[in-house]
Coordinates of C-alpha atoms and ligand atoms in Angstrom, one line a residue:
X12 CA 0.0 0.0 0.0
X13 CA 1.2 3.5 -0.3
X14 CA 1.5 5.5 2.6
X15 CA 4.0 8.9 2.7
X16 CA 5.2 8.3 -1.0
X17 CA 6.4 4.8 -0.6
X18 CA 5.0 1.5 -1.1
X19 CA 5.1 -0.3 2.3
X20 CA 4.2 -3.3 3.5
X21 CA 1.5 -3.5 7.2
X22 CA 3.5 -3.0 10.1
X23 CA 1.8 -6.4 11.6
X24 CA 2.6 -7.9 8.2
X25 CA -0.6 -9.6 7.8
X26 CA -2.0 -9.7 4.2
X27 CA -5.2 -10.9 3.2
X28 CA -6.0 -12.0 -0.5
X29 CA -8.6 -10.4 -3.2
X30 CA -10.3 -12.7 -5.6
X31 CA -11.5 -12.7 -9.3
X32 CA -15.7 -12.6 -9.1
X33 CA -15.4 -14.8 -12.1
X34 CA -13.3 -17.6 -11.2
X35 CA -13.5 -17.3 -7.3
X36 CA -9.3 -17.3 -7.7
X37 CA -7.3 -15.5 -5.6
X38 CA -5.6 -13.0 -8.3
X39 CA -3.7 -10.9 -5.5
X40 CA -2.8 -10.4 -1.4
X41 CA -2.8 -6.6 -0.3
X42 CA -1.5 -5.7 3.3
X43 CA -4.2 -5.9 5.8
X44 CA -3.5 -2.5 7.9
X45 CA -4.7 -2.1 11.4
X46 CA -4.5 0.8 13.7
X47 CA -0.6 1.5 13.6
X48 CA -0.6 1.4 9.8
X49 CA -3.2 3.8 9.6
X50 CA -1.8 6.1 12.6
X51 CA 1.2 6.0 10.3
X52 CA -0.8 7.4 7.3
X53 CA -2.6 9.8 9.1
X54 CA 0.9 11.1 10.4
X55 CA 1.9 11.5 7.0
X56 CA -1.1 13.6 5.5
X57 CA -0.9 15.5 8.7
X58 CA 2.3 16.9 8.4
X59 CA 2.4 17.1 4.6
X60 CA -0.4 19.1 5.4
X61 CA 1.1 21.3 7.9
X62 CA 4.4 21.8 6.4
X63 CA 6.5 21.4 3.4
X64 CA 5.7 21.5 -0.1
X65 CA 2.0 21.0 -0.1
X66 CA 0.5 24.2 1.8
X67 CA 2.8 26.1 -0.7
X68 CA 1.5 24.5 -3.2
X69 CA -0.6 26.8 -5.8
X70 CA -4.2 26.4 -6.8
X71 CA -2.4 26.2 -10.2
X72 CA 0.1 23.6 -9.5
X73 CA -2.4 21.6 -7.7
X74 CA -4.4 21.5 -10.9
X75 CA -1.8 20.6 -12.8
X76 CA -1.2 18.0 -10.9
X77 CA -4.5 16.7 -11.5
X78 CA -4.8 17.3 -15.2
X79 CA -1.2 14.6 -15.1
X80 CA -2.6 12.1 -13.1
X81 CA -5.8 12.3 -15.6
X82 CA -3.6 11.7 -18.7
X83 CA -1.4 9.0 -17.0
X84 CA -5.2 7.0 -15.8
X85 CA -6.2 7.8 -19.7
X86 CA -3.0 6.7 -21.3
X87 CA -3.3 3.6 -19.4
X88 CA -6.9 3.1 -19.9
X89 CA -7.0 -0.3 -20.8
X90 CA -4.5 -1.7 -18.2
X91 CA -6.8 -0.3 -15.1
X92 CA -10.1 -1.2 -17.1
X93 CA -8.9 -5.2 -17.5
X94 CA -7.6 -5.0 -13.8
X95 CA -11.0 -3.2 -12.5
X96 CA -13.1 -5.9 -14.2
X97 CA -11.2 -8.7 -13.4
X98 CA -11.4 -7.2 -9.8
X99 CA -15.0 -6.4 -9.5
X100 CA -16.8 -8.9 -12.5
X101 CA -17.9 -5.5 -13.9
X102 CA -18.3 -6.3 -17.8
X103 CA -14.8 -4.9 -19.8
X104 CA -16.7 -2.5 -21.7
X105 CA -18.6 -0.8 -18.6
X106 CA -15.0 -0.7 -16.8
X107 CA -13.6 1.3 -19.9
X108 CA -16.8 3.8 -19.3
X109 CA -15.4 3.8 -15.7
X110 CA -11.9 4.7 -16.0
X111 CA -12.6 7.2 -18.9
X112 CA -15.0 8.9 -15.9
X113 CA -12.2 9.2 -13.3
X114 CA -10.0 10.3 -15.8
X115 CA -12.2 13.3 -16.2
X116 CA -13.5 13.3 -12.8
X117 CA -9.7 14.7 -12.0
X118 CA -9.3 17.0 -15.0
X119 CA -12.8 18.7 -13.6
X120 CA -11.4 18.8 -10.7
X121 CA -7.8 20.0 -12.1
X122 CA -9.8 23.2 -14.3
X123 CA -11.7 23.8 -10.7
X124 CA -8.8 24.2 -8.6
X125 CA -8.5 27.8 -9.7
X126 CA -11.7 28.8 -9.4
X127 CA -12.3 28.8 -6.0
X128 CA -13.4 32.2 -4.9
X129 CA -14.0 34.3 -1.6
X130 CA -16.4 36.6 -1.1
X131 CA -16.2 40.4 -0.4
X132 CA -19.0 41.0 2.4
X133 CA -21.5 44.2 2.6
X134 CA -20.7 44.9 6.2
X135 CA -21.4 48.6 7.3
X136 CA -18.7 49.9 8.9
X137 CA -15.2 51.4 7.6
X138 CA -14.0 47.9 7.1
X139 CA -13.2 45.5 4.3
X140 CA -14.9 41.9 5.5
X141 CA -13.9 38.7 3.4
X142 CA -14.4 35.2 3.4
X143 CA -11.7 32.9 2.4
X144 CA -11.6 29.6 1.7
X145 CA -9.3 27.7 3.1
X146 CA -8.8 23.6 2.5
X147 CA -10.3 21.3 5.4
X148 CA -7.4 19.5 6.4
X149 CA -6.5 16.0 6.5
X150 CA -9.7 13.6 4.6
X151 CA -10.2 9.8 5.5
X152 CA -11.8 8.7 2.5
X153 CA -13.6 5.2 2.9
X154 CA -15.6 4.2 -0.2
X155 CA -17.5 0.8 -1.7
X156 CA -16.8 -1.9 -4.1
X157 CA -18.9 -1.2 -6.7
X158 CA -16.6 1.8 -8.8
X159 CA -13.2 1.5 -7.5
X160 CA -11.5 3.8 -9.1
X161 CA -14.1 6.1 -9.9
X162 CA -15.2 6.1 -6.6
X163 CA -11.5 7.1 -5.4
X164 CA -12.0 9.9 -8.2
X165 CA -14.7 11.5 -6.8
X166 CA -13.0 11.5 -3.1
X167 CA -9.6 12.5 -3.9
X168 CA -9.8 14.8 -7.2
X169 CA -12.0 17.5 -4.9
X170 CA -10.2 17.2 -1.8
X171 CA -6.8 17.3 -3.5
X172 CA -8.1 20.2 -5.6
X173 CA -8.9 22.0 -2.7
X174 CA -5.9 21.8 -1.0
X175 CA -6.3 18.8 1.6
X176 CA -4.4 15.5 2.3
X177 CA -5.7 12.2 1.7
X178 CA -5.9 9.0 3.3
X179 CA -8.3 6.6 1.0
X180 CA -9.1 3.1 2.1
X181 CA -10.6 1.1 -0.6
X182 CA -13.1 -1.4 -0.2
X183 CA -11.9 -5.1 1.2
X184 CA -12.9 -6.2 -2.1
X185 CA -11.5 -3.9 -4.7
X186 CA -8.4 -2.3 -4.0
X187 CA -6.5 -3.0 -6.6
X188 CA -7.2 -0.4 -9.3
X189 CA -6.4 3.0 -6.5
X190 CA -3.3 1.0 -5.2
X191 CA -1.9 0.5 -9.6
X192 CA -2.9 4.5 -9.5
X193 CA -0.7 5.4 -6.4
X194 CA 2.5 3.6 -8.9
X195 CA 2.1 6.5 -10.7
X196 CA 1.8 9.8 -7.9
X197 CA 5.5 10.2 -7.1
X198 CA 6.7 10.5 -10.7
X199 CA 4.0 12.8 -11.5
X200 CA 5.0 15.0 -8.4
X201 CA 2.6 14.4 -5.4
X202 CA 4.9 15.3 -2.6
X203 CA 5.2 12.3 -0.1
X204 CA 1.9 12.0 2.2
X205 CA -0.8 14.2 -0.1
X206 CA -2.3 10.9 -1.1
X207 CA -2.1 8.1 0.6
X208 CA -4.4 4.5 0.0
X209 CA -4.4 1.9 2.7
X210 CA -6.1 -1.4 2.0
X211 CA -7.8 -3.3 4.8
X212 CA -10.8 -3.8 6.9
X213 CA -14.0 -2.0 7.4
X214 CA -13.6 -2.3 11.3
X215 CA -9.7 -2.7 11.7
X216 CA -8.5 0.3 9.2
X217 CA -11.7 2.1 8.4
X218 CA -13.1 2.6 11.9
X219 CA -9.5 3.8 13.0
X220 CA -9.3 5.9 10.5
X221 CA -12.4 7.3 11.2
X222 CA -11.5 7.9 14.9
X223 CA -8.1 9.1 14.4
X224 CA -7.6 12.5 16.0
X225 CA -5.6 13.8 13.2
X226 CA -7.9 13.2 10.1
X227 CA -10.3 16.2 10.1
X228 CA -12.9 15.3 8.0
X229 CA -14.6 12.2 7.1
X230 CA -15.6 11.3 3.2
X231 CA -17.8 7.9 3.1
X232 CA -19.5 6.0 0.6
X233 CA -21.7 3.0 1.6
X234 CA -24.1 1.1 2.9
X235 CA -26.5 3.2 5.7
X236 CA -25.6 0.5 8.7
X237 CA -22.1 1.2 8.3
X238 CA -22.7 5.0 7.8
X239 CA -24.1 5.0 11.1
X240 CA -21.5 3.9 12.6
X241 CA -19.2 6.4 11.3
X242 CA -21.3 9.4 12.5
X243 CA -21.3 8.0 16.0
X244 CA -17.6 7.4 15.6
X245 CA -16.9 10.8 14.2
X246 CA -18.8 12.2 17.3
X247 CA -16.1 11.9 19.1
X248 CA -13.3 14.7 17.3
X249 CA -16.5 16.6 15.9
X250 CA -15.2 15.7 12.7
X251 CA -17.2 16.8 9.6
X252 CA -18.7 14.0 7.8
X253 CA -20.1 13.7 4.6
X254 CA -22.5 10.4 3.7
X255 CA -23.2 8.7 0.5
X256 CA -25.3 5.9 1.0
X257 CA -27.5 3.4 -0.4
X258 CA -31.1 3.6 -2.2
X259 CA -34.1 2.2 -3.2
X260 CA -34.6 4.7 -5.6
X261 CA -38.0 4.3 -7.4
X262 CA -38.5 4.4 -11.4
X263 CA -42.1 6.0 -12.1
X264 CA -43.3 5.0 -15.6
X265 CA -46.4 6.6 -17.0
X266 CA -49.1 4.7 -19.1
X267 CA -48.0 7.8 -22.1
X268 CA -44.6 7.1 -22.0
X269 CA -42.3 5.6 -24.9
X270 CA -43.2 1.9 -24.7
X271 CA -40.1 0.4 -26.1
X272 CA -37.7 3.4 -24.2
X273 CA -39.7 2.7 -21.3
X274 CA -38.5 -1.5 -21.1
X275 CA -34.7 -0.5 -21.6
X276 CA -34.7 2.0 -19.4
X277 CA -36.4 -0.4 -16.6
X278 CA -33.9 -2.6 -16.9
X279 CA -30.7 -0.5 -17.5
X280 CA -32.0 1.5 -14.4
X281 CA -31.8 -1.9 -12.0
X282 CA -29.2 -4.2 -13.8
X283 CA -26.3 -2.0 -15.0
X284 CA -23.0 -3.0 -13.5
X285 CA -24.6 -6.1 -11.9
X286 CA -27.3 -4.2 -10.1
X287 CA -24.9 -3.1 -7.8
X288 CA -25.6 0.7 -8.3
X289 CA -26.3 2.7 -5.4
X290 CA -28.7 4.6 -7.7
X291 CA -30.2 1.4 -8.8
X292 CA -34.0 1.7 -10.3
X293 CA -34.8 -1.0 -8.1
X294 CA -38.3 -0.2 -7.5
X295 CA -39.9 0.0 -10.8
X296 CA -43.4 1.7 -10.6
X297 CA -45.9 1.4 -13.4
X298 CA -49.1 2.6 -14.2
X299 CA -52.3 -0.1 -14.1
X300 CA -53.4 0.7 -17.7
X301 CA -50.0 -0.5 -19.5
X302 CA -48.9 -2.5 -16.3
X303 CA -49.3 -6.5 -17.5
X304 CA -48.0 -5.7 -21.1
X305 CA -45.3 -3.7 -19.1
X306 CA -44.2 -7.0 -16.7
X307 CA -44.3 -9.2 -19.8
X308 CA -41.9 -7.6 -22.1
X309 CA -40.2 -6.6 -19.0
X310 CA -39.7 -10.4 -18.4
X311 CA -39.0 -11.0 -21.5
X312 CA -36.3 -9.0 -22.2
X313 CA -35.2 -9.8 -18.8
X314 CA -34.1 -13.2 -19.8
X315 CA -32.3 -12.1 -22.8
X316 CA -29.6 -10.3 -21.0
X317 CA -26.2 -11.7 -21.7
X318 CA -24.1 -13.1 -18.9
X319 CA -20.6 -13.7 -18.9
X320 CA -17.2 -13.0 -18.1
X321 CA -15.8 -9.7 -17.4
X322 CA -13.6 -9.8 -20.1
X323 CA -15.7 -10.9 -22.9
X324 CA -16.9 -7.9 -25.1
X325 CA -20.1 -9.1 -25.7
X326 CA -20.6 -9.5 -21.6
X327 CA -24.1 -7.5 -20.3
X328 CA -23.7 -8.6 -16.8
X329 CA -21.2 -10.3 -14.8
X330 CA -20.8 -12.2 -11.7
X331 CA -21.6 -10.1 -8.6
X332 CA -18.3 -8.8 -6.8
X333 CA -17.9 -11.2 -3.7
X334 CA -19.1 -14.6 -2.6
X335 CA -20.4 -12.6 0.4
X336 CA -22.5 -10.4 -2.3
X337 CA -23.4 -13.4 -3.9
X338 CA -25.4 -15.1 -0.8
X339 CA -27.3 -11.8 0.2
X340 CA -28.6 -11.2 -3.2
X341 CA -29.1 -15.1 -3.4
X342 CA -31.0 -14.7 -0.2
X343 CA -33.4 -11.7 -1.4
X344 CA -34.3 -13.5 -4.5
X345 CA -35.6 -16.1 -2.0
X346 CA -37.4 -13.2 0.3
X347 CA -39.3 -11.7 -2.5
X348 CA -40.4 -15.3 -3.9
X349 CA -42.4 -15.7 -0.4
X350 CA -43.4 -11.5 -1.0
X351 CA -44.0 -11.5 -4.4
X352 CA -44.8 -13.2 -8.1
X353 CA -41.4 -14.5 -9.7
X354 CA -41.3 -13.4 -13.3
X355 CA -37.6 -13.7 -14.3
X356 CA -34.7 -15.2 -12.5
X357 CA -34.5 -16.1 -9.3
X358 CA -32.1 -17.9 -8.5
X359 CA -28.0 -18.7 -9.6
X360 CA -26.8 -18.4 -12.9
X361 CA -26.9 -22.5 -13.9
X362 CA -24.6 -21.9 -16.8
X363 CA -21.7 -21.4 -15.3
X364 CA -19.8 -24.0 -12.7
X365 CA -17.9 -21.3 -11.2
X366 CA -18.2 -17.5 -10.4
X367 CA -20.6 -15.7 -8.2
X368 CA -23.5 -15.1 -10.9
X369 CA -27.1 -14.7 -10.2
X370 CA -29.7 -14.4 -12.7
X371 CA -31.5 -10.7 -13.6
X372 CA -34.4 -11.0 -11.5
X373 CA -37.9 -9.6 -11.4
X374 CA -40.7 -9.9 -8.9
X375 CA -44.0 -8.1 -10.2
X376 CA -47.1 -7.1 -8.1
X377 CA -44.6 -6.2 -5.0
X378 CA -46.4 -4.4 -2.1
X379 CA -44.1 -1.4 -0.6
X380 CA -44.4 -2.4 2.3
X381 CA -42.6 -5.6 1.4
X382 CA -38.4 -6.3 2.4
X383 CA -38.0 -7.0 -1.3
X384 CA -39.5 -2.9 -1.8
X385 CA -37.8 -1.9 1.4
X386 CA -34.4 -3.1 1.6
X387 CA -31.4 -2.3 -0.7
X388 CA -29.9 -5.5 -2.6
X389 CA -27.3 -4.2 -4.3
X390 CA -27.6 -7.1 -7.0
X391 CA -29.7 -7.7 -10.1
X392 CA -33.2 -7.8 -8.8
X393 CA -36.0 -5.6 -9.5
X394 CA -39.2 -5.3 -7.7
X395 CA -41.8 -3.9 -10.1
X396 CA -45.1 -2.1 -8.4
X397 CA -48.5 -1.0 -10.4
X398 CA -50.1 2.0 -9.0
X399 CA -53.4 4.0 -9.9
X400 CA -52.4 8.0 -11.0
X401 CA -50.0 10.9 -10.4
X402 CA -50.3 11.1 -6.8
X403 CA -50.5 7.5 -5.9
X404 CA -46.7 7.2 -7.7
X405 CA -45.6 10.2 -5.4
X406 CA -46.8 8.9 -2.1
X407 CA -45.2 5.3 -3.3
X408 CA -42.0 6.9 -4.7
X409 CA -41.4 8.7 -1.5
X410 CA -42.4 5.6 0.8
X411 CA -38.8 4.6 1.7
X412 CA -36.9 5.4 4.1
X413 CA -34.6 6.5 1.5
X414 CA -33.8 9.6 -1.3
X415 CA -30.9 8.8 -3.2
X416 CA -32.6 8.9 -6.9
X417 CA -35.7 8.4 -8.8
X418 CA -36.7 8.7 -12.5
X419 CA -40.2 9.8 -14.1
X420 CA -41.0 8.6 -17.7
X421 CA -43.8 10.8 -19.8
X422 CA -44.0 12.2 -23.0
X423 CA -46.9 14.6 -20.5
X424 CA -43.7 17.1 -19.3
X425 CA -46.4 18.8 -16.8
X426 CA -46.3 15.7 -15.4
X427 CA -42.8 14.8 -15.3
X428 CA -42.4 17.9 -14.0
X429 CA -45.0 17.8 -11.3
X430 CA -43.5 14.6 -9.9
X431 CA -39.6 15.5 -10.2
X432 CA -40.7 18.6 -7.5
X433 CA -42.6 16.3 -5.4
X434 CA -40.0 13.2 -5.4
X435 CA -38.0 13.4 -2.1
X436 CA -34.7 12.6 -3.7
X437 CA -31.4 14.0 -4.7
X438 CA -31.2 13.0 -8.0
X439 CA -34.1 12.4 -10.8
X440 CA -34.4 11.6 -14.0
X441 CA -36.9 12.3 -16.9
X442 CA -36.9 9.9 -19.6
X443 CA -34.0 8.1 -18.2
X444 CA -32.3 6.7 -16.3
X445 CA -28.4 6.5 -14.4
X446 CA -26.6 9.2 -16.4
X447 CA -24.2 10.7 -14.2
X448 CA -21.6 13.9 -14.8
X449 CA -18.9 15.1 -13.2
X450 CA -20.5 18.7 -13.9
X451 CA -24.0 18.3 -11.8
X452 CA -24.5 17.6 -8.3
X453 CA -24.3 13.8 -6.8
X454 CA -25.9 12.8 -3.2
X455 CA -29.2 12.1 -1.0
X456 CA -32.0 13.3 0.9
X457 CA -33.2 11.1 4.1
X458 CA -31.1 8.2 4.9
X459 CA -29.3 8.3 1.6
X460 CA -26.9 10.9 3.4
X461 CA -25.7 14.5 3.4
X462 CA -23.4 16.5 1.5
X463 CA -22.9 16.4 -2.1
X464 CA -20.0 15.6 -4.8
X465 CA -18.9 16.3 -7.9
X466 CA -19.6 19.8 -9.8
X467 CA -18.6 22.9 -7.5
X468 CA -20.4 21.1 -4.5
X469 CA -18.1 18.5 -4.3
X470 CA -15.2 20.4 -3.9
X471 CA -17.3 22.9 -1.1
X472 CA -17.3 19.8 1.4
X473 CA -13.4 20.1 1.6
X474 CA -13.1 23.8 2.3
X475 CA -13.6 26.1 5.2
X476 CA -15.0 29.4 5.4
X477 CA -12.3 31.9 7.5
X478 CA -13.7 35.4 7.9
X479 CA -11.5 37.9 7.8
X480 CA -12.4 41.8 9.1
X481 CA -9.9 44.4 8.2
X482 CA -10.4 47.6 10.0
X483 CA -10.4 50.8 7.6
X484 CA -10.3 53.5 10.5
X485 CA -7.2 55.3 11.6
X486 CA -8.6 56.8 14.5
X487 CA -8.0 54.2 17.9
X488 CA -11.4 52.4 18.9
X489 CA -12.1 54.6 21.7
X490 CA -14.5 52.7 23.2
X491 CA -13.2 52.8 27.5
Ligands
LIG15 P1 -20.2 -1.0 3.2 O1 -20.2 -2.4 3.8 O2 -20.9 0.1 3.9 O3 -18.7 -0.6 3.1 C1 -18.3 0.6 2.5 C2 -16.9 0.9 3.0 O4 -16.9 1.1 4.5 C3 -15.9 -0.2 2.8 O5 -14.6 0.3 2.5 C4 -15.9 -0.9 4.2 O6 -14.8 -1.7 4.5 C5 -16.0 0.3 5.1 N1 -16.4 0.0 6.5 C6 -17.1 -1.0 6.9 N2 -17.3 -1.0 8.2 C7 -16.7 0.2 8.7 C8 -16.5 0.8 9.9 N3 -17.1 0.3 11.0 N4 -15.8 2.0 10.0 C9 -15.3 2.5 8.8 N5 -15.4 1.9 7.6 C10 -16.1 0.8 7.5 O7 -20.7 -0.9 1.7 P2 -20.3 -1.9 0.5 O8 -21.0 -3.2 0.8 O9 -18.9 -1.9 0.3 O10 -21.0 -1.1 -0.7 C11 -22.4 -1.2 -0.9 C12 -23.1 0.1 -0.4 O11 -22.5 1.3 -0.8 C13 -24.5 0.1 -0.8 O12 -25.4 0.4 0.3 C14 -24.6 1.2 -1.8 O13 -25.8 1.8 -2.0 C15 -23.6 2.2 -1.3 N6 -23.1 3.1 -2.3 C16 -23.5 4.4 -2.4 C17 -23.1 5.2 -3.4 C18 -23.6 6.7 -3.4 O14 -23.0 7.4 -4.1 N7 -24.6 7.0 -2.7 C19 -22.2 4.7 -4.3 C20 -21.8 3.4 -4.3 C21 -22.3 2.6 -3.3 P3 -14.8 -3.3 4.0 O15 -14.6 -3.2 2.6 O16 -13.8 -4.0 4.8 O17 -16.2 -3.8 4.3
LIG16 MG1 -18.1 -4.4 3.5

């Protein structure tokens, strides 16, 4: 792992080994790092943070930095795409998507870091009042399985944009693709301890890190249980937190809406990358009048997707990313056959003798009230749910106890529009589905989590606000 510019081994020199989704093979052993290991690395961003190069650093270097490290990940494209879906199962051609996203994702991030600005402030005395923005400090980043190295992206391009330090810890699963990226940060010209990734445990590195009295702000993606945790961790130093966490995010489709469109974007919604989306479509709600025709073809197409190995070109969807994965979805499709009616799927992918695949799975004539409408899988099932009118969508849509994302499909855009100001989430869609850019705002309402990343917000969760009040008057204050 990389920790103050060098490649180190964990100081208790455990390792633990990381697996191909595909073949269940162990393809590599990363240091497992415990408390010491990540003291270490939170030493290191602390005091490149508070002395040498990096608080001298300009806004200008900094982004130059960035826009290096972008053309390095896009020169080597195709290495870090094989090694991301061999990693996570992801199909190749979804990876490439991927790691052409982070590249950007830090040349955004490169063009922002000079645009930072203060502010003046109309105070009304002889006085100049400003606001400067100053970077947070030292960010523990902590993020999922599901994106790797995008997911690393959107952590470190902001925070290194605005000035901070880094500690990222990968998912168990998946850290393969950020550790290949730190080969490349010392030749490029990181100074030692701006980034640093540590690979290990949720509770043995992650919850230290989380606790550590040097890291000042907090950066997580994942599940809600474990985001929980971290906020009652983070109690403890006050740190400042920000949360992105899982959905259930419903897919409203309207009896007037493209009929063909309408099936693809049902399914892309819940089974790109495996299902394993925190934005998933995985409630899909549709309106009585079109709703059999709608489960049918629905069903239908279902069964056409194309499974198979990551690498394979023609690969739709792959084998989910862990054995661990693999039983919990296993487990739901079992859940919603006692909740629900089985239309597609259901069970474990019988054509192949090895590899943690499920089949694309869809219940119809779910009730919301059901776990299968409730709970986030995080796998390749869909729960699809008629309902009876505009308003009876909205009060279903916003029945979760989440607000990550939800998408409305009309050709009626009074409609659409009607239901994208009533839906209680942090992303929607009209007439689609998943699209995501670095240049718009990314993050949830209720217990999706707080805070927001990528575009301008991303970048405000790693900076402070420092007033500053500059006394215009010659004359002493003359006040006793
Ligand atoms: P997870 O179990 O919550 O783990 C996420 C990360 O937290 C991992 O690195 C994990 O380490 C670490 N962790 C676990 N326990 C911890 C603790 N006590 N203290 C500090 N860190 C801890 O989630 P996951 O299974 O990897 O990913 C799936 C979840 O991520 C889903 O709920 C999904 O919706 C969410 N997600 C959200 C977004 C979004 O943008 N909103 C994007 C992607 C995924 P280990 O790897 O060792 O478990
Ligand atoms: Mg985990």
């Amino acid at each position: 792992m990389y920790i103050n510019g060098k490649h180190v081994e964990s100081i208790g020199g455990g390792w633990f080994p990381v697996y191909d989704p595909s073949t269940e093979e162990i393809i590599a052993e990363v240091p497992d790092s415990r408390e010491a290991d990540v003291d270490r690395a939170a030493k290191a961003a602390r005091t490149a943070f508070d002395s040498g190069e990096w608080p001298a650093t300009t806004a200008q270097q900094r982004g130059r930095l960035l826009f290096k490290l972008a053309d390095r990940i896009r020169n080597e494209a195709g290495k870090l795409a094989e090694l991301e879906a061999r990693n996570c199962g992801k199909p190749i051609v979804e990876a490439e998507m991927d790691i052409a996203d982070t590249a950007t994702c830090f040349e955004y991030y490169g063009g922002l870091a000079t645009k930072v600005l203060g502010h003046v402030n109309p105070v009304p005395d002889n006085a100049l009042s400003l606001s400067l923005r100053e970077p947070v400090g030292v960010a523990g980043q902590i993020i999922p399985w599901n994106y790797p190295l995008l997911m690393s992206a959107w952590k470190l391009a902001p925070a290194l944009a605005a000035g901070c330090t880094c500690i990222l810890k990968p998912a168990e699963q998946t850290p393969l693709t950020a550790l290949e990226m730190t080969e490349r940060l010392d030749e490029i010209g990181f100074p030692p301890g701006v980034v640093n990734v540590i690979s290990g445990f949720g509770e043995s590195a992650g919850a230290p890190l989380v606790r550590h009295p040097d890291v000042d702000k907090i950066a997580f993606t994942g599940s809600a249980a474990v985001g929980k945790i971290i906020l009652r961790n983070a109690a403890e130093s006050i740190k400042r937190v920000t949360l992105e966490l899982g959905g259930k995010s419903p897919n409203i489709f309207f009896s007037d809406a493209d009929f063909e469109a309408a099936i693809d974007g049902a399914l892309f919604g819940v089974f790109i990358n495996q299902g394993e989306v925190c934005s998933a479509g995985s409630r899909i709600l549709v309106e009585r009048p079109i709703y059999r025709k709608f489960v049918e073809a629905l069903a239908e197409k279902a069964k056409t997707i194309k499974l198979g190995a990551p690498l394979d070109r023609e690969t739709k969807m792959g084998p989910l990313v862990s054995k661990e994965q693999y039983e919990r979805v296993r487990e739901y499709q079992e859940i919603g056959k006692r909740e629900a009616k089985l239309l597609a799927g259901g069970g474990r992918a019988s054509s192949f003798s090895k590899g943690y695949y499920v089949e694309p799975t869809i219940f119809a004539d779910v009730d919301n009230g059901t776990r299968i409408a409730r709970e986030e899988v995080f796998g390749p099932v869909a729960a699809v749910i008629p309902f009876d009118g505009e308003a009876d969508a909205v009060r279903i849509a916003n029945d979760s106890p989440y607000g990550l994302a939800a998408a409305v499909w009309s050709r009626d855009i009074f409609r659409a529009l009607r239901v994208v100001k009533s839906v209680r989430a942090g992303i929607v869609w009209v007439n689609h589905m998943q699209p995501t850019y670095v240049e718009a705002p990314w993050g949830g309402y209720k217990q999706s989590g707080f805070g927001r990343e990528l575009g301008p917000w991303g970048i405000e969760e790693y900076l402070e606000t420092k007033q500053v009040y500059i006394n215009l008057n010659e004359q002493p204050i003359a006040w006793y």
